Amino acid sequence: MKELKILAVIATLVGITYYGIEPYAHHVMHPEVKAADFTFGDLKNVDTKLAGNVENGKTLVEANCLACHAIEKAGHPAMMPNADSAASYGVVPPDLSHAGRIYDKNYLANFIFDPVSAMHLSHKYPVGGTKTFPMPSYNWMTPQEIMDVVSYLQSVAPKVADNAEGHKVTFEAACGRCHSMKYGQLEATTPADVIKAYMGATPPDLSQYIKSRGEHYLHGFINDPQVLLTGTSMPRVGLNAKAQEEVIAYMEETGDRKKAEREATGLYVMIYTFVFAMLAYLWKRKIWSEVH
Amino acid sequence: MAEFKPADSLYEWFDQRLGIDKFVKVMMTEYWIPKNINFLWAMGVLLTVMFTILLVSGIFLLMYYKPDMNMAFDSVNYTIMQEVGYGWLFRHVHAVGASVVFLIIYIHMFTGIYYGSYKKGRELIWISGMLLFVLFSAEGFSGYMLPWGQMSYWAAYVITEIFGGIPVIGGDLVVWIRGNFYVSDSTLTRFFMLHVLLIPIAILGAIVVHFYALRFPHVNNEEGEFFDFDKEADKYLAGDKKGSKVVPFWPVFLSKDFFVLGFFLLFFFYLVFFHYGFAMDPVNFDKADNLKTPAHIYPEWYFLWSYEVLRGFFFEIAGISGKSLGLIAFAFANGIFLVLPWLDRSPMVKPANQRPYFKYWFWFLMVDLIVLTIFGKLPPTGANAWVGFASSVTFLLLFIALPFITRAEAKKVGGK
């Protein structure tokens, strides 16, 4: 079949070109980096095998954390409005209600021990430097005490539904102090000028990040920003795999809201077009049988 | 004035006034197309359909798009993509259609080159076609700026900057095109005007000229055979449909085109719904920021080959800067296809594979264009820059050599 041969030649030329300008070019411009690590295996200051004591953790939290942090879900509201606490600390200190649920246990324990090293921000807060991270290191606590705090935080964290509402709660807890989500009508809780001064640049609005960065990039980036964007002032936030999935799901639900409609409509249009193509083929055969 | 009899039917009433019967004959049922053709002859109809799809989807987008640098991005990505019912569908169709239309244009164009459909009376078909190519390029470029994303902004910046290389007037010309010293709101609004008004009107006009240019020299066929269309048409009308070398545009030619169109649309809609990333670059989902240059700036795929010719010359030769050389080569590359009918000195109108020398030239050109396209996207560093240089020089040499190659071919085949 001559026509099929022509089609094969064109398909080959187009295929080679496509491979060169899409998969290959992307591979060159964005080389693979190490895979996301949800064990946060580089953090080894606290022995996380120790079983925590929730009661003791509660006492420790009340004595050490509540001066700055709210835990709404345990009945501890914020000490001052967001704008004031942002002005005091540079950024609104997180409400710890969801900390035990969204952060990896190992990360959380090691964060309490030393926040800067856990966040991979020692380039921003070098030892002996002029800037200090607002939260001090609790390296004077024993590993047992730290695990007690972690257990307490895990015990107070409420469950959230696995739907758009729940994903939004996770996003707000994990990202919402710095990042806005205009298309989801979410504004960062830290005022824009304050967060800009604190971070050195305004953290981007994430409305279209599911499209501009894509799921694959976000998956690696959120896990450890330094790997894909060396020197960025965004901290490693230490989300566990499930919380990160929920964050990305929320980004898709706001940034690519019509995905389900697109895929369903696509299928119908394809079926319709296929029927048209088959009818056109039959009609063509009938018409051309008269002239050949 | 002619004498009008009272009409017996509504149809006749119109026919008396508009000559519908005659018009349908001239345009459709007695517009003769050679029978000896393959599916590549359907590309013209595919392009007409694609242009219609772009026009219609564009009209819908136009109802919600805001040509203002503070509103454009959200009007596209929020209002159209999320708020308007099926707005996303029109945007996807428009963006993917704009990319795919160039694929078909290139196939259409290289079909013409392969079968020699640009000479011996068909020069104006070729020239009006190349004019359409230029207009579509301008339409594609101006439209790409409208979503006001990072790639919109920086591609516009780089491409308008090219005009700065023109001697004497370059600097002023860039400011004149942008309406400002940098790409700004004034640039966006004027490109919007070009995209939705001036260029589409020019395209419609050029399409009419292109179609009309086909009428007298007639469509070429698979063997490049010249025959008497009137005689073959008479044969067909007398009932010898199988013996005639021609078929009418309607229904015979179009029945085949619809069949090709059906399968093409299947491919097109697959891209629209499930595989659109190639036409909607992720970088463009970041809003334009004139203080933040993206790590890699590249034009859409269909401009890559000429973009690579532009940047292929990256060093000074004989006292002329690489930038100037690139610009000269770029101007050459964009203009040279226009004069192809006169560069080809061989009288043969045959498919390339039957032409002793031309066939090598043709396939060499195809390979070179693919290399240029691929390296046009890759970062121009290290070996890539040299591949770009070599393939750019090759491109120029191919066209400089064409008259000599085809003259030698003419001698070999003895003027046939």
XYZ file of C-alpha atoms in Angstrom:
708
model
C 0.000 0.000 0.000
C 1.593 3.154 -1.244
C -0.459 5.509 0.881
C 0.443 3.638 4.047
C 4.106 3.898 3.106
C 3.754 7.662 2.716
C 1.984 7.805 6.066
C 4.778 5.783 7.654
C 7.429 8.162 6.283
C 5.581 11.198 7.623
C 4.915 9.544 10.983
C 8.623 8.713 11.289
C 9.789 12.253 10.485
C 7.218 13.799 12.816
C 8.008 11.232 15.515
C 11.738 11.961 15.433
C 11.115 15.707 15.556
C 8.628 15.320 18.393
C 11.002 13.159 20.389
C 13.762 15.739 19.944
C 11.795 18.815 20.948
C 9.719 17.311 23.743
C 10.960 14.315 25.767
C 14.613 14.713 24.815
C 14.787 18.506 25.199
C 13.018 18.315 28.561
C 15.391 15.636 29.690
C 18.345 17.907 28.780
C 16.842 21.025 30.376
C 15.575 19.273 33.502
C 17.927 16.425 34.404
C 16.635 13.772 36.808
C 17.491 14.412 40.438
C 17.450 12.119 43.426
C 14.069 10.722 44.362
C 11.911 12.193 47.124
C 12.810 10.802 50.568
C 9.883 10.604 52.952
C 11.943 9.010 55.746
C 14.087 12.141 56.023
C 16.911 9.740 56.623
C 19.556 12.470 56.882
C 18.113 13.556 60.235
C 19.514 11.440 63.076
C 19.581 13.630 66.202
C 16.583 12.035 67.877
C 15.925 8.341 68.355
C 12.403 8.110 67.026
C 11.981 4.485 68.136
C 11.295 5.695 71.670
C 7.626 5.462 72.586
C 6.282 8.899 73.512
C 4.174 9.724 76.558
C 1.213 11.883 75.592
C 0.548 13.226 79.126
C 4.138 14.318 79.618
C 4.155 15.722 76.108
C 1.128 17.854 76.959
C 2.927 19.337 79.958
C 6.045 20.039 77.882
C 4.056 21.667 75.083
C 2.147 23.883 77.449
C 5.369 24.990 79.122
C 7.467 25.458 75.968
C 5.386 26.017 72.851
C 2.265 27.981 73.646
C 4.035 31.294 74.095
C 4.308 31.476 70.313
C 2.160 28.699 68.824
C -1.571 28.279 68.771
C -3.153 24.813 68.908
C -6.756 25.660 68.108
C -7.883 22.053 68.046
C -6.651 21.536 71.637
C -8.279 24.715 72.854
C -5.284 27.042 72.652
C -6.085 30.007 70.408
C -3.449 32.316 68.956
C -1.969 34.869 71.373
C -2.339 37.747 68.904
C -3.742 38.497 65.455
C -1.781 37.236 62.442
C -0.559 40.676 61.405
C 0.912 41.296 64.865
C 2.562 37.914 65.243
C 3.944 38.216 61.707
C 5.386 41.600 62.615
C 6.938 40.103 65.748
C 8.448 36.947 64.284
C 8.790 37.751 60.562
C 6.200 35.117 59.702
C 3.060 33.878 61.469
C 4.080 30.971 63.718
C 2.150 27.853 62.702
C -0.877 26.656 64.565
C 0.225 23.176 65.655
C -3.204 21.554 65.409
C -2.267 19.593 62.299
C 1.478 19.244 62.942
C 1.221 15.683 64.236
C -0.749 14.637 61.156
C 1.006 16.369 58.278
C 4.677 16.189 59.306
C 6.758 13.073 59.177
C 7.504 11.818 62.689
C 11.263 11.713 62.205
C 11.273 15.165 60.631
C 9.140 16.668 63.387
C 11.299 15.260 66.174
C 14.496 16.458 64.543
C 12.926 19.819 63.741
C 12.196 20.408 67.428
C 15.778 19.420 68.181
C 17.203 21.840 65.595
C 14.856 23.602 63.116
C 17.475 25.061 60.784
C 19.253 21.810 59.949
C 15.923 19.986 59.497
C 14.711 22.643 57.082
C 17.979 22.634 55.088
C 18.328 26.356 55.654
C 21.844 26.557 57.091
C 22.839 28.678 54.058
C 20.345 31.276 55.270
C 20.965 30.955 58.978
C 24.658 30.007 59.284
C 26.003 29.300 62.758
C 27.267 32.601 64.141
C 25.517 34.570 61.377
C 23.586 37.790 61.896
C 20.167 36.281 61.243
C 18.613 33.760 63.562
C 15.640 31.570 62.919
C 12.674 32.703 65.079
C 12.265 29.309 66.736
C 15.104 28.216 69.029
C 16.573 24.731 69.031
C 15.214 22.451 71.732
C 18.384 20.396 71.747
C 18.483 20.593 75.520
C 15.457 18.304 75.687
C 16.143 14.588 75.995
C 15.131 12.439 73.022
C 12.436 10.938 75.250
C 10.992 14.374 75.969
C 11.007 15.294 72.293
C 9.182 12.077 71.440
C 6.655 12.881 74.197
C 5.977 16.225 72.484
C 5.641 14.489 69.103
C 3.190 11.953 70.584
C 1.111 14.705 72.093
C 0.944 16.604 68.794
C -0.072 13.405 67.028
C -2.790 12.794 69.601
C -4.452 16.183 69.192
C -4.343 16.317 65.378
C -7.860 15.911 63.935
C -8.518 13.641 60.993
C -9.572 15.339 57.776
C -11.787 13.967 55.042
C -10.153 12.701 51.857
C -11.869 15.251 49.644
C -11.319 18.761 48.328
C -12.244 20.288 51.698
C -9.763 18.097 53.543
C -7.039 18.753 50.968
C -7.589 22.455 51.475
C -7.112 22.139 55.251
C -3.820 20.359 54.680
C -2.693 22.959 52.155
C -3.498 25.807 54.531
C -1.641 24.140 57.373
C 1.394 23.229 55.250
C 1.746 26.170 52.823
C -0.775 28.841 53.722
C 1.355 30.998 56.002
C 3.574 32.103 53.079
C 1.805 31.189 49.831
C -1.416 32.600 48.444
C -3.739 30.662 46.184
C -5.607 33.346 44.299
C -7.732 30.902 42.265
C -8.813 29.249 45.523
C -9.508 32.606 47.207
C -6.785 31.909 49.768
C -4.456 34.628 50.932
C -1.247 33.906 52.820
C -1.790 34.459 56.545
C 1.442 36.447 56.788
C 0.932 39.880 55.174
C 2.668 40.221 51.787
C 5.146 42.965 52.728
C 6.161 41.155 55.935
C 6.746 37.814 54.223
C 8.706 39.533 51.476
C 11.059 41.088 54.004
C 11.356 37.775 55.841
C 12.023 35.554 52.809
C 13.880 38.023 50.576
C 11.248 37.674 47.845
C 7.488 37.288 47.821
C 6.656 33.581 47.860
C 4.797 32.909 44.594
C 1.055 32.525 44.328
C 0.511 28.799 43.717
C -2.702 28.968 41.660
C -1.145 27.647 38.450
C 1.802 25.726 39.854
C 0.170 22.404 39.063
C 0.484 23.457 35.411
C 3.688 25.479 35.364
C 5.658 23.011 37.497
C 3.658 19.822 37.090
C 3.008 17.061 39.558
C 6.360 15.358 39.065
C 8.383 18.480 39.830
C 6.197 19.441 42.806
C 6.590 15.959 44.220
C 10.374 16.354 44.394
C 10.405 20.063 45.149
C 8.121 20.044 48.187
C 10.022 17.108 49.633
C 13.306 19.033 49.501
C 13.408 22.402 47.664
C 17.207 22.643 47.773
C 17.582 19.644 45.439
C 15.784 21.375 42.547
C 16.403 25.016 43.429
C 19.687 25.341 45.258
C 19.841 28.367 47.523
C 16.114 29.009 47.672
C 14.855 30.408 50.959
C 11.918 28.021 50.941
C 12.433 25.546 53.768
C 12.070 21.805 53.582
C 8.745 21.561 55.341
C 8.861 17.853 56.134
C 5.438 16.728 54.949
C 4.827 13.008 55.065
C 3.875 11.284 51.816
C 0.135 11.426 52.503
C 0.059 15.124 53.430
C 2.143 15.979 50.382
C -0.274 14.066 48.175
C -3.130 16.052 49.688
C -1.316 19.336 49.065
C -0.719 18.442 45.420
C -4.316 17.238 45.098
C -5.515 20.620 46.350
C -3.241 22.411 43.881
C -4.797 20.351 41.104
C -8.313 20.954 42.382
C -7.779 24.723 42.226
C -5.320 25.016 39.319
C -6.829 22.425 36.977
C -10.408 22.393 38.169
C -11.854 21.141 34.883
C -9.652 18.079 34.578
C -12.422 15.534 35.125
C -14.746 17.347 32.720
C -11.942 17.552 30.158
C -11.195 13.856 30.270
C -14.835 12.802 30.149
C -15.654 15.182 27.282
C -12.513 14.066 25.467
C -13.674 10.504 25.400
C -17.071 11.404 23.932
C -15.532 13.667 21.295
C -13.114 10.923 20.283
C -15.899 8.365 19.926
C -17.982 10.825 17.914
C -15.051 11.647 15.647
C -14.286 7.978 15.151
C -17.842 7.334 14.007
C -17.558 10.282 11.621
C -14.260 8.950 10.262
C -15.715 5.476 9.655
C -18.794 6.847 7.900
C -16.576 9.095 5.797
C -14.465 6.080 4.875
C -17.489 4.072 3.769
C -18.846 6.993 1.762
C -15.457 7.526 0.121
C -15.320 3.837 -0.881
C -18.756 4.035 -2.414
C -17.998 7.232 -4.353
C -14.582 6.146 -5.589
C -15.805 2.702 -6.706
C -17.523 4.571 -9.528
C -14.383 6.256 -10.781
C -11.770 3.533 -10.338
C -30.954 44.278 -17.548
C -31.934 40.706 -18.265
C -35.579 39.765 -18.484
C -36.931 37.983 -15.389
C -39.672 35.394 -15.642
C -41.776 34.792 -12.541
C -40.096 32.058 -10.536
C -41.837 28.716 -9.973
C -40.058 28.020 -6.745
C -38.060 29.728 -4.074
C -34.958 27.975 -5.368
C -35.555 29.308 -8.848
C -36.117 32.782 -7.457
C -32.667 32.741 -5.932
C -31.131 30.999 -8.938
C -32.379 33.775 -11.234
C -30.691 36.343 -9.067
C -27.542 34.575 -7.903
C -26.934 31.952 -10.555
C -26.735 29.184 -7.954
C -26.698 26.364 -10.516
C -23.835 27.886 -12.422
C -21.967 28.765 -9.235
C -22.212 25.248 -7.813
C -20.984 23.847 -11.133
C -18.007 26.169 -11.325
C -17.022 25.796 -7.708
C -17.979 22.208 -6.959
C -19.445 19.707 -9.377
C -17.474 20.756 -12.446
C -14.306 21.917 -10.743
C -11.877 19.253 -11.910
C -9.173 17.616 -9.835
C -6.784 14.947 -11.109
C -7.705 11.431 -10.101
C -4.126 10.255 -9.648
C -3.552 11.627 -6.163
C -2.889 10.335 -2.645
C -3.952 11.505 0.821
C -1.357 14.289 0.796
C -3.706 16.123 -1.560
C -6.168 16.430 1.316
C -3.939 18.834 3.272
C -5.493 21.902 1.673
C -8.956 20.958 2.874
C -7.516 20.028 6.284
C -5.981 23.481 6.503
C -9.247 25.143 5.547
C -11.015 23.198 8.287
C -8.272 23.996 10.819
C -8.457 27.674 9.986
C -12.220 27.569 10.498
C -11.794 25.824 13.844
C -9.238 28.456 14.906
C -11.512 31.269 13.779
C -14.546 29.935 15.640
C -12.685 29.032 18.847
C -10.945 32.409 18.638
C -14.254 34.252 18.465
C -15.407 32.512 21.656
C -12.143 33.337 23.423
C -12.418 36.924 22.291
C -15.619 37.308 24.312
C -13.767 36.873 27.607
C -10.137 37.737 26.917
C -8.813 41.046 28.311
C -5.934 42.635 26.394
C -4.411 44.363 29.405
C -1.152 43.389 31.043
C -2.739 43.281 34.487
C -5.759 41.266 33.452
C -4.700 39.135 30.498
C -3.154 36.253 32.444
C -6.100 35.745 34.787
C -8.669 36.304 32.056
C -7.155 33.335 30.227
C -6.176 31.037 33.078
C -9.008 31.749 35.469
C -11.980 33.250 33.644
C -11.707 31.238 30.444
C -10.125 28.061 31.813
C -12.227 27.756 34.961
C -15.253 30.026 35.043
C -16.705 30.074 31.532
C -18.629 26.939 30.569
C -16.358 24.933 28.267
C -14.000 27.909 28.063
C -11.145 25.471 28.641
C -12.297 23.542 25.571
C -12.057 26.609 23.339
C -8.681 27.497 24.729
C -7.322 23.980 24.279
C -8.721 23.748 20.764
C -7.252 27.142 19.893
C -3.813 26.518 21.390
C -3.411 22.971 20.083
C -4.975 23.964 16.758
C -2.441 26.749 16.334
C 0.358 24.252 16.759
C -1.132 21.477 14.652
C -2.011 23.853 11.815
C 1.728 24.369 11.331
C 2.335 20.647 11.172
C -0.189 20.450 8.327
C 1.244 23.580 6.687
C 4.682 21.979 6.668
C 3.326 18.709 5.254
C 1.398 20.685 2.607
C 4.478 22.734 1.753
C 6.894 19.822 1.492
C 4.346 17.852 -0.520
C 4.457 20.750 -2.979
C 8.245 20.678 -3.044
C 8.411 16.888 -3.345
C 6.033 16.741 -6.304
C 7.381 19.889 -7.987
C 4.006 21.646 -7.708
C 5.542 25.111 -7.834
C 6.684 25.384 -11.433
C 5.517 25.485 -15.047
C 2.547 27.752 -14.438
C 2.068 27.005 -10.741
C 4.389 29.742 -9.462
C 1.598 31.897 -8.088
C 0.076 28.995 -6.192
C 3.425 28.580 -4.510
C 3.936 32.273 -3.825
C 0.451 32.829 -2.426
C 0.996 29.728 -0.287
C 4.266 31.082 1.075
C 2.525 34.371 1.749
C 0.008 32.419 3.805
C 2.867 30.777 5.653
C 4.282 34.197 6.558
C 0.857 35.431 7.664
C 0.198 32.324 9.748
C 3.618 32.778 11.361
C 2.764 36.362 12.278
C -0.622 35.213 13.541
C 0.962 32.459 15.632
C 3.580 34.777 17.084
C 1.145 37.580 17.948
C -1.312 35.109 19.487
C 1.344 33.496 21.626
C 1.840 36.797 23.434
C -1.784 37.150 24.492
C -1.900 34.848 27.566
C 0.870 37.077 29.003
C 2.810 34.227 30.550
C 6.563 34.107 31.047
C 7.214 32.503 27.658
C 4.780 34.901 25.953
C 6.726 37.795 27.355
C 10.267 36.585 26.821
C 9.700 35.074 23.382
C 8.175 38.413 22.381
C 11.164 40.171 23.885
C 13.700 38.017 22.017
C 11.872 38.030 18.681
C 11.207 41.792 18.632
C 14.819 42.313 19.664
C 15.849 40.604 16.385
C 14.733 43.665 14.431
C 17.270 45.706 16.384
C 19.985 44.090 14.279
C 18.816 45.821 11.091
C 21.352 48.522 10.177
C 20.575 52.214 10.790
C 16.867 51.911 11.670
C 17.082 48.826 13.931
C 16.912 50.542 17.316
C 14.039 52.812 16.361
C 12.243 49.951 14.660
C 12.208 47.870 17.846
C 10.700 50.760 19.812
C 8.166 51.325 17.040
C 7.104 47.668 17.049
C 6.857 47.445 20.843
C 5.329 50.880 21.310
C 7.702 51.239 24.242
C 11.343 50.665 25.095
C 10.559 47.220 26.393
C 7.751 44.718 25.907
C 4.859 46.263 27.794
C 1.141 46.895 27.860
C 1.285 48.837 24.590
C 2.985 45.837 22.951
C 0.257 43.526 24.194
C -2.601 45.698 22.932
C -1.144 46.181 19.462
C -0.336 42.493 19.098
C -3.898 41.810 20.170
C -5.138 44.056 17.373
C -2.872 42.324 14.855
C -3.951 38.900 16.058
C -7.697 39.412 16.000
C -8.130 41.867 13.173
C -5.452 42.819 10.698
C -3.720 39.497 10.178
C -6.934 37.399 10.025
C -8.285 39.745 7.341
C -5.043 39.408 5.404
C -5.197 35.624 5.794
C -8.756 35.469 4.458
C -7.694 37.519 1.455
C -4.621 35.401 0.840
C -6.686 32.200 1.043
C -8.963 33.512 -1.717
C -5.946 34.351 -3.880
C -4.403 30.930 -3.148
C -7.572 29.093 -4.189
C -8.016 31.247 -7.246
C -4.401 30.714 -8.298
C -5.229 26.990 -8.537
C -7.979 27.370 -11.124
C -5.981 27.843 -14.297
C -2.803 25.831 -13.787
C -4.910 23.146 -12.016
C -3.921 20.873 -9.194
C -0.801 18.776 -9.782
C -0.955 14.986 -9.616
C 1.163 12.148 -8.292
C 3.149 11.713 -11.497
C 3.426 15.385 -12.464
C 1.580 14.557 -15.676
C 0.280 17.406 -17.859
C -2.937 16.709 -19.720
C -5.882 18.510 -21.263
C -8.346 19.071 -18.396
C -11.188 20.093 -20.740
C -10.880 16.887 -22.740
C -10.775 14.732 -19.610
C -13.695 16.647 -18.122
C -15.772 16.024 -21.255
C -14.931 12.344 -21.013
C -16.129 12.289 -17.400
C -19.345 14.144 -18.189
C -20.017 11.800 -21.120
C -20.097 8.924 -18.628
C -16.575 7.503 -18.921
C -15.857 8.076 -15.247
C -13.335 5.249 -15.025
C -11.413 6.285 -18.132
C -11.196 9.987 -17.306
C -8.120 11.356 -15.592
C -10.135 13.835 -13.583
C -12.798 13.792 -10.872
C -15.106 16.600 -9.751
C -14.305 18.459 -6.546
C -17.718 17.490 -5.209
C -18.510 14.809 -4.323
C -15.532 12.712 -5.421
C -12.503 14.690 -4.280
C -14.163 15.879 -1.067
C -15.330 12.378 -0.130
C -11.699 11.373 0.089
C -10.816 14.556 1.977
C -13.542 13.937 4.546
C -12.169 10.472 5.135
C -8.656 11.862 5.696
C -10.131 14.677 7.768
C -11.959 12.209 10.006
C -8.793 10.411 11.011
C -6.854 13.615 11.279
C -9.478 15.030 13.667
C -9.240 11.889 15.754
C -5.516 12.611 16.175
C -6.201 16.303 16.734
C -8.790 15.770 19.459
C -6.550 13.262 21.173
C -3.967 16.046 21.439
C -6.558 18.610 22.523
C -7.873 16.576 25.438
C -5.073 14.312 26.505
C -1.722 15.493 25.203
C -1.598 19.262 24.932
C 1.617 20.054 26.807
C 3.631 20.496 23.582
C 1.352 23.373 22.561
C 0.777 24.896 25.995
C 4.214 25.282 27.476
C 4.308 24.866 31.289
C 6.553 27.938 31.598
C 3.718 30.025 30.182
C 1.561 29.253 33.214
C 3.775 31.624 35.190
C 2.627 35.180 34.763
C 4.939 37.470 32.757
C 7.616 39.043 34.934
C 9.989 41.497 33.289
C 12.505 41.124 36.121
C 12.787 37.362 35.962
C 14.204 35.737 32.830
C 13.294 32.041 32.442
C 16.230 29.623 32.429
C 15.501 28.604 28.843
C 13.760 30.760 26.259
C 12.600 29.123 23.053
C 9.922 29.857 20.470
C 7.134 27.455 19.586
C 8.310 24.356 17.742
C 7.368 25.585 14.262
C 9.783 28.512 14.503
C 12.679 26.479 15.885
C 14.387 25.771 12.558
C 14.647 29.426 11.570
C 15.466 30.416 15.155
C 18.372 27.988 15.030
C 19.595 29.507 11.749
C 19.509 32.868 13.554
C 21.582 31.780 16.529
C 23.699 29.240 14.615
C 26.212 31.974 13.845
C 27.609 32.667 17.260
C 31.055 34.010 16.411
C 32.586 36.700 14.254
C 33.587 35.769 10.691
C 35.654 38.135 8.527
C 34.965 41.099 10.767
C 31.168 40.644 10.752
C 29.667 39.930 14.153
C 27.907 36.639 14.797
C 24.701 38.548 15.537
C 24.740 40.257 12.132
C 25.587 37.032 10.329
C 22.760 35.262 12.118
C 20.349 37.990 11.153
C 21.402 37.841 7.488
C 21.051 34.051 7.508
C 17.674 34.355 9.234
C 16.415 36.798 6.596
C 17.742 34.482 3.884
C 16.051 31.426 5.426
C 12.690 33.158 5.683
C 12.771 34.589 2.187
C 14.392 31.868 0.146
C 11.400 29.520 -0.074
C 9.495 32.272 -1.834
C 11.765 32.131 -4.895
C 11.998 28.354 -5.020
C 10.285 28.161 -8.450
C 13.228 30.064 -9.930
C 15.951 28.277 -7.994
C 14.817 24.957 -9.419
C 16.288 25.143 -12.952
C 15.190 21.671 -13.996
C 12.050 21.528 -16.151
C 11.029 18.166 -14.656
C 7.710 18.112 -12.854
C 7.981 14.727 -11.219
C 7.930 13.361 -7.685
C 11.390 13.847 -6.181
C 12.173 10.146 -6.137
C 12.019 10.116 -9.962
C 14.411 13.031 -10.283
C 18.063 11.887 -10.420
C 19.648 14.713 -8.396
C 16.787 16.576 -6.798
C 15.827 13.597 -4.654
C 19.106 13.832 -2.745
C 18.629 17.561 -2.252
C 15.100 17.069 -0.959
C 15.909 14.433 1.649
C 19.050 16.291 2.690
C 16.894 19.364 3.293
C 14.411 17.364 5.356
C 17.148 15.959 7.580
C 18.738 19.390 7.964
C 15.432 20.992 8.948
C 14.791 18.315 11.561
C 18.292 18.787 13.001
C 17.765 22.556 13.062
C 14.396 22.145 14.775
C 15.692 19.829 17.493
C 18.833 21.862 18.206
C 16.785 25.042 18.081
C 15.228 23.981 21.370
C 18.310 22.625 23.134
C 20.514 25.032 25.076
C 23.142 26.387 22.598
C 26.150 25.363 24.635
C 29.227 23.237 23.856
C 28.766 20.803 20.998
C 25.148 21.922 20.499
C 26.343 25.329 19.299
C 28.546 23.715 16.676
C 25.826 21.365 15.461
C 23.659 24.472 15.145
C 26.355 26.262 13.185
C 26.969 23.313 10.847
C 23.286 22.738 10.161
C 22.701 26.461 9.580
C 25.554 26.617 7.071
C 24.225 23.440 5.457
C 20.821 25.068 5.081
C 22.318 28.071 3.287
C 24.527 25.893 1.089
C 21.600 23.687 0.089
C 19.747 26.642 -1.351
C 22.824 28.175 -2.961
C 23.548 24.813 -4.576
C 19.994 24.179 -5.773
C 20.258 26.046 -9.133
C 23.466 24.185 -9.982
C 22.121 20.789 -8.953
C 18.909 21.244 -10.933
C 20.729 22.630 -13.986
C 22.921 19.541 -13.996
C 19.772 17.449 -13.672
C 18.156 19.243 -16.615
C 21.202 18.435 -18.728
C 21.160 14.789 -17.665
C 17.499 14.230 -18.463
C 17.714 16.258 -21.672
C 15.106 18.906 -20.955
C 12.254 16.522 -20.143
